[in-house]
PDB file of C-alpha atoms in Angstrom:
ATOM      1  CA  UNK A  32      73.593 -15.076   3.371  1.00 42.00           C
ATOM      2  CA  UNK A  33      71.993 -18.242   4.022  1.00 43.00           C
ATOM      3  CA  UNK A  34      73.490 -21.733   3.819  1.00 44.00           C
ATOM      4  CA  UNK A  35      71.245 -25.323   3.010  1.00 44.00           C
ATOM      5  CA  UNK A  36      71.207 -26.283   7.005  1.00 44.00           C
ATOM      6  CA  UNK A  37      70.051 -23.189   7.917  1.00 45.00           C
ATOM      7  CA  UNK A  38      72.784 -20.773   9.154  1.00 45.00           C
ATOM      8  CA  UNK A  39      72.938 -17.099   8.810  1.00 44.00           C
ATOM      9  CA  UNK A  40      76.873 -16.084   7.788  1.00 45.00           C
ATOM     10  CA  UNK A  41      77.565 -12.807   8.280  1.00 45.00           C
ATOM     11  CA  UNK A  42      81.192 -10.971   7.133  1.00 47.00           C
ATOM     12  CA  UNK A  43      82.643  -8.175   8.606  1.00 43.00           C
ATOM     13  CA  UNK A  44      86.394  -7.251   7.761  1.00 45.00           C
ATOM     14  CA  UNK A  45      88.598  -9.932   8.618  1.00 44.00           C
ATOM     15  CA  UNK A  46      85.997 -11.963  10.820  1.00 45.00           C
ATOM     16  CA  UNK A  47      83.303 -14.472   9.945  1.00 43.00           C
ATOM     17  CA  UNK A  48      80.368 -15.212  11.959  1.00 44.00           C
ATOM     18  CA  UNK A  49      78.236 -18.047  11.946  1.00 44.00           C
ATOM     19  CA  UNK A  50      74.765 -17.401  14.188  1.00 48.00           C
ATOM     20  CA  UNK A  51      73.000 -20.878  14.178  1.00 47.00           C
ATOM     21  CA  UNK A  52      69.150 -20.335  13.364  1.00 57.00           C
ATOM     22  CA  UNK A  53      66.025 -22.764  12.751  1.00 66.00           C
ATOM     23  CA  UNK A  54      64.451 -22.619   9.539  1.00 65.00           C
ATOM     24  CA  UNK A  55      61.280 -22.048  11.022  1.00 65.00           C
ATOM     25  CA  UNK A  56      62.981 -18.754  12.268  1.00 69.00           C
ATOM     26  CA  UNK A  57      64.184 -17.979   8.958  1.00 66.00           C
ATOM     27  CA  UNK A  58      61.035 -18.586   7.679  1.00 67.00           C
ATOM     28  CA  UNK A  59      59.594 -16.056  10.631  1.00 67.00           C
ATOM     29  CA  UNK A  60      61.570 -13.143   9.925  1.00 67.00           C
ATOM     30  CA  UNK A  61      61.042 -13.570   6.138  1.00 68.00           C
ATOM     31  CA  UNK A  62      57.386 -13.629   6.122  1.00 70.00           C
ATOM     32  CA  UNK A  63      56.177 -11.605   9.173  1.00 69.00           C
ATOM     33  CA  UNK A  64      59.052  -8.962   9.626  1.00 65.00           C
ATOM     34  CA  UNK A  65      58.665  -7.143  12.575  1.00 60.00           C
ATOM     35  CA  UNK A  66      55.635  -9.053  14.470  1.00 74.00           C
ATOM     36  CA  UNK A  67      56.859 -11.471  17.165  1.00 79.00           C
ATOM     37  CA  UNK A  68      52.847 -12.243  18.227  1.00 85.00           C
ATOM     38  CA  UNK A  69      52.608 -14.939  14.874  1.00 87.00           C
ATOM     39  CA  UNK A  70      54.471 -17.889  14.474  1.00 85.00           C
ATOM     40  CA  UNK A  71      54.957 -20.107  11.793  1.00 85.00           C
ATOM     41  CA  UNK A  72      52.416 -23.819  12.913  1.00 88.00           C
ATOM     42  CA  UNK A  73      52.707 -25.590  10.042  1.00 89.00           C
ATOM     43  CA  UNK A  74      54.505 -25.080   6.272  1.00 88.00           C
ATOM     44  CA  UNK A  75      52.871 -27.799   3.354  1.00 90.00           C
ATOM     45  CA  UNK A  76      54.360 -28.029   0.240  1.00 90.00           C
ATOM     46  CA  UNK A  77      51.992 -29.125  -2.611  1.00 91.00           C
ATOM     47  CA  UNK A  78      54.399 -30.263  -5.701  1.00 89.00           C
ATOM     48  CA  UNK A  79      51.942 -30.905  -7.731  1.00 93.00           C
ATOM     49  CA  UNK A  80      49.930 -27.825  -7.578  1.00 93.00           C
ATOM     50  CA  UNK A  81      53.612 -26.033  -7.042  1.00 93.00           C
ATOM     51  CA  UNK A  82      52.223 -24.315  -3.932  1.00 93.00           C
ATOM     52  CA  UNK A  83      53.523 -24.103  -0.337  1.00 91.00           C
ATOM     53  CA  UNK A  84      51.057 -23.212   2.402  1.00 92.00           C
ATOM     54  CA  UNK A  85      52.090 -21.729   5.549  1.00 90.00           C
ATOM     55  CA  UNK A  86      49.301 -21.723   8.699  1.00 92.00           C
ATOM     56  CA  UNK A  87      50.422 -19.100  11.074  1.00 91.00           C
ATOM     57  CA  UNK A  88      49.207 -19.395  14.894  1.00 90.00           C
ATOM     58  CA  UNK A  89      48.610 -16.383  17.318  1.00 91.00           C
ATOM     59  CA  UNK A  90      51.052 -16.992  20.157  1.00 90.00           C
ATOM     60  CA  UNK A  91      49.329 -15.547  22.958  1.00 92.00           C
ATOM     61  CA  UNK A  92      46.161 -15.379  24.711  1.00 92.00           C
ATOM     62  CA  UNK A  93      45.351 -12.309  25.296  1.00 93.00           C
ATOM     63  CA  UNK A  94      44.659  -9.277  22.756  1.00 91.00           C
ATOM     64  CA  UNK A  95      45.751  -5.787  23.634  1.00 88.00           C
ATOM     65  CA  UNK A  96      43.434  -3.336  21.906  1.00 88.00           C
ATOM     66  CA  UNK A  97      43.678   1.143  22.308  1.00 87.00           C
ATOM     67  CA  UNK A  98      45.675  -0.235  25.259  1.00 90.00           C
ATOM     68  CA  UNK A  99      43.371  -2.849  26.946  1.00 91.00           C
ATOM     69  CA  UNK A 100      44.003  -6.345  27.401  1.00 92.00           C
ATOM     70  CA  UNK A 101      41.057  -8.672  26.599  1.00 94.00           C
ATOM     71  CA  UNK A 102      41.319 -12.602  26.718  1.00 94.00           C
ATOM     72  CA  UNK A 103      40.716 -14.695  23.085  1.00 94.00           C
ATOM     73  CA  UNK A 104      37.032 -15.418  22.961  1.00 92.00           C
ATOM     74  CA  UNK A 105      37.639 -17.709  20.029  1.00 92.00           C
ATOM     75  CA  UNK A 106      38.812 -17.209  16.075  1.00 92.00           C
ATOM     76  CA  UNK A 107      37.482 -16.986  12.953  1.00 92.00           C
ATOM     77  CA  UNK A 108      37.451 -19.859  10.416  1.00 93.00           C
ATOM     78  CA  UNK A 109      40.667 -20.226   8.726  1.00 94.00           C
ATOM     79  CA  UNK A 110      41.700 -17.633   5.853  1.00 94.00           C
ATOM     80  CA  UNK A 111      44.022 -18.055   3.126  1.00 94.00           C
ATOM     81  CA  UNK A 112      46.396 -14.757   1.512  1.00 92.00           C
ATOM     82  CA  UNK A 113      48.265 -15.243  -1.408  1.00 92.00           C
ATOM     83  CA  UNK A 114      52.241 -13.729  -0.228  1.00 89.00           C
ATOM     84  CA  UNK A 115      55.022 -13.221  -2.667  1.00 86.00           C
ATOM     85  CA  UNK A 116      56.208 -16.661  -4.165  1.00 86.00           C
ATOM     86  CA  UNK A 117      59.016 -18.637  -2.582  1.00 81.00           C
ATOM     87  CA  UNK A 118      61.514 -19.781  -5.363  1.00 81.00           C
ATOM     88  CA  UNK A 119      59.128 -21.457  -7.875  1.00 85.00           C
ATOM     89  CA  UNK A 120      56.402 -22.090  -5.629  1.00 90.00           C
ATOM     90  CA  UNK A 121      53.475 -19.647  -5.145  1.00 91.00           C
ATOM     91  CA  UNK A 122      52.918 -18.855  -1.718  1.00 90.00           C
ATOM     92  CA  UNK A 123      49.692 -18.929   0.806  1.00 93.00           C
ATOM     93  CA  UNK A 124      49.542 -17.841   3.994  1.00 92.00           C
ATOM     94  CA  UNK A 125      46.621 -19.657   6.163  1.00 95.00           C
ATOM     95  CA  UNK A 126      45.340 -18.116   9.621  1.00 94.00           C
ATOM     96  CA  UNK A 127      42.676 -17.490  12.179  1.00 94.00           C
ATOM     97  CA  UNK A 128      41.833 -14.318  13.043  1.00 91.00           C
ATOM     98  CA  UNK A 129      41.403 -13.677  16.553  1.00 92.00           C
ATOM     99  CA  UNK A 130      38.433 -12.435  17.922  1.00 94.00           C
ATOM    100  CA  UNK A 131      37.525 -11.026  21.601  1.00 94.00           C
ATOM    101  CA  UNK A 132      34.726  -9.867  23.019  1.00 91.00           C
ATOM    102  CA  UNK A 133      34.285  -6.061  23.926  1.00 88.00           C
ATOM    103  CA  UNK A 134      31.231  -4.958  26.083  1.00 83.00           C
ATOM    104  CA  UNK A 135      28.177  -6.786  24.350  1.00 80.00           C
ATOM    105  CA  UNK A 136      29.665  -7.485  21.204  1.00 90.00           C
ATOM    106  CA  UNK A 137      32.523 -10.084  19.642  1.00 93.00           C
ATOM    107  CA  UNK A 138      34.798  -8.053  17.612  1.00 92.00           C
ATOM    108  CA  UNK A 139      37.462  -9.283  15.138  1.00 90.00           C
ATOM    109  CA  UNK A 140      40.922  -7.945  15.121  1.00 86.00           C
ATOM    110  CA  UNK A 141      43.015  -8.295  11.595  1.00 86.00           C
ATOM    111  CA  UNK A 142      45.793  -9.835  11.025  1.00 90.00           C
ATOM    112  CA  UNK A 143      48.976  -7.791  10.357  1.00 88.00           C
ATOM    113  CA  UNK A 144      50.260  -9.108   6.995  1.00 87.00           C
ATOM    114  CA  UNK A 145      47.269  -7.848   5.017  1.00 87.00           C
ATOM    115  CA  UNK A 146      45.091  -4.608   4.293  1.00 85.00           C
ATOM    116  CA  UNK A 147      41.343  -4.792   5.301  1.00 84.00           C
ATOM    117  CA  UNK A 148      39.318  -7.101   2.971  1.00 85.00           C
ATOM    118  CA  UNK A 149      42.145  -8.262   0.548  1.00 88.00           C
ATOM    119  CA  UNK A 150      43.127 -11.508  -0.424  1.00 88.00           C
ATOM    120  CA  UNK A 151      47.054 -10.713  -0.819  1.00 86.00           C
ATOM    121  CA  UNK A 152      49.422  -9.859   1.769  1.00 86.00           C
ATOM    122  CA  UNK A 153      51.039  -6.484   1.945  1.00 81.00           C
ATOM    123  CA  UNK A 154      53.982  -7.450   0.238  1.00 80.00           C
ATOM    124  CA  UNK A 155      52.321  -8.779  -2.045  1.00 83.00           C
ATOM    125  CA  UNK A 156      50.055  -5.863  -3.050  1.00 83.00           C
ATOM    126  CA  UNK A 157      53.354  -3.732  -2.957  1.00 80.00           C
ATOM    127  CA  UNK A 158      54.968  -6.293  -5.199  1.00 76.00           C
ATOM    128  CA  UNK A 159      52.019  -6.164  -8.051  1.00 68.00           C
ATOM    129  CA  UNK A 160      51.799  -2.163  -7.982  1.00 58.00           C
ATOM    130  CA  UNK A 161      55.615  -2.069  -8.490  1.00 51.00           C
ATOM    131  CA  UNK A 162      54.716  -5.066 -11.393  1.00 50.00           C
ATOM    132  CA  UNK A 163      51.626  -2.554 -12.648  1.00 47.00           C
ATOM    133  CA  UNK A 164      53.781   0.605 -12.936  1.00 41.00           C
ATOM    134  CA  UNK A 165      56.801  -0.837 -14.355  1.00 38.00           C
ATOM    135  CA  UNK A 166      54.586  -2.340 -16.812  1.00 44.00           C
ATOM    136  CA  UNK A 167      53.014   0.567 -17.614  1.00 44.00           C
ATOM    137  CA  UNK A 168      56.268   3.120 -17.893  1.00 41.00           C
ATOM    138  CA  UNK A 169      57.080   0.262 -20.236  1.00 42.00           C
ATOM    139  CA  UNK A 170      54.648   1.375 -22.999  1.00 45.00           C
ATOM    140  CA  UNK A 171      56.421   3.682 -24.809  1.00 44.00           C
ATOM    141  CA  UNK A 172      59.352   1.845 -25.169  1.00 41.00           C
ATOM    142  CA  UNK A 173      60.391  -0.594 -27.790  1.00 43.00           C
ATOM    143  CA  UNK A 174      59.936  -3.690 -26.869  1.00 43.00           C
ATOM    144  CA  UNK A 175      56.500  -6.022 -27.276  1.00 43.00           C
ATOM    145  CA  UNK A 176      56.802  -7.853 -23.845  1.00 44.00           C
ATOM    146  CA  UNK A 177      56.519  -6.329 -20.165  1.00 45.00           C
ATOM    147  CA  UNK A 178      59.673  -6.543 -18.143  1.00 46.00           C
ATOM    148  CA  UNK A 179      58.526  -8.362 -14.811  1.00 45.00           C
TER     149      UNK A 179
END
């Protein structure tokens, strides 16, 4: 579990360990599980629009593509993904994507949290569909309101 200064506790029988980690770690592994080429640049929280936006920076400088390596020949202008909501606060993710340049032609490569052309993240197209089809196996039962 998670503590307020950031630590990760972790039981086992009859031993406790504390591993000390940053919140921008925390933040890391919760939002872009399994990719270690994003990090986390900057998180804002907006209290009155109860939003927190999180801009997310490539963190190298070249692009490996079908098993090339091409240098960054520059990014596209910043995008915004709605992500699964963090406590009350809905959630945006904010990026460039990175684009390189391939023979003639500039191509773009996507951005790993997010299908081609939508506007929510992975998790949080998984989340709605899950949302949709509960919803909908809800029908026949008695109650008037969805369970979410």
């Amino acid at each position: 579990y998670f503590d307020r200064v950031g630590q990760i506790s972790v039981a086992f029988p009859h031993i406790f360990v504390v591993i000390m980690k940053r919140q921008e770690d925390i933040l890391t592994k919760l939002l872009l599980q399994n990719n270690d080429d994003w990090e986390i640049d900057r998180v804002t929280c907006d209290d009155s629009a109860d939003e927190i936006h999180i801009t997310l920076k490539y963190r190298h400088d070249t692009i490996h593509v079908d098993g090339k390596g091409f240098p960054i020949s520059d990014f596209r202008h910043k995008r915004s993904w709605r992500h699964l909501d963090m406590w009350q606060y809905k959630t945006i993710l904010e990026a460039r994507a990175r684009r390189y340049r391939d023979g003639d032609g500039i191509k773009s490569v996507p951005v790993p949290w997010v299908m081609p052309n939508s506007r929510l993240s992975w998790l949080m197209e998984k989340n709605g569909r899950n949302i949709t089809v509960h919803q909908e196996s809800d029908k026949d039962c008695t109650s008037s309101s969805p369970v979410l």
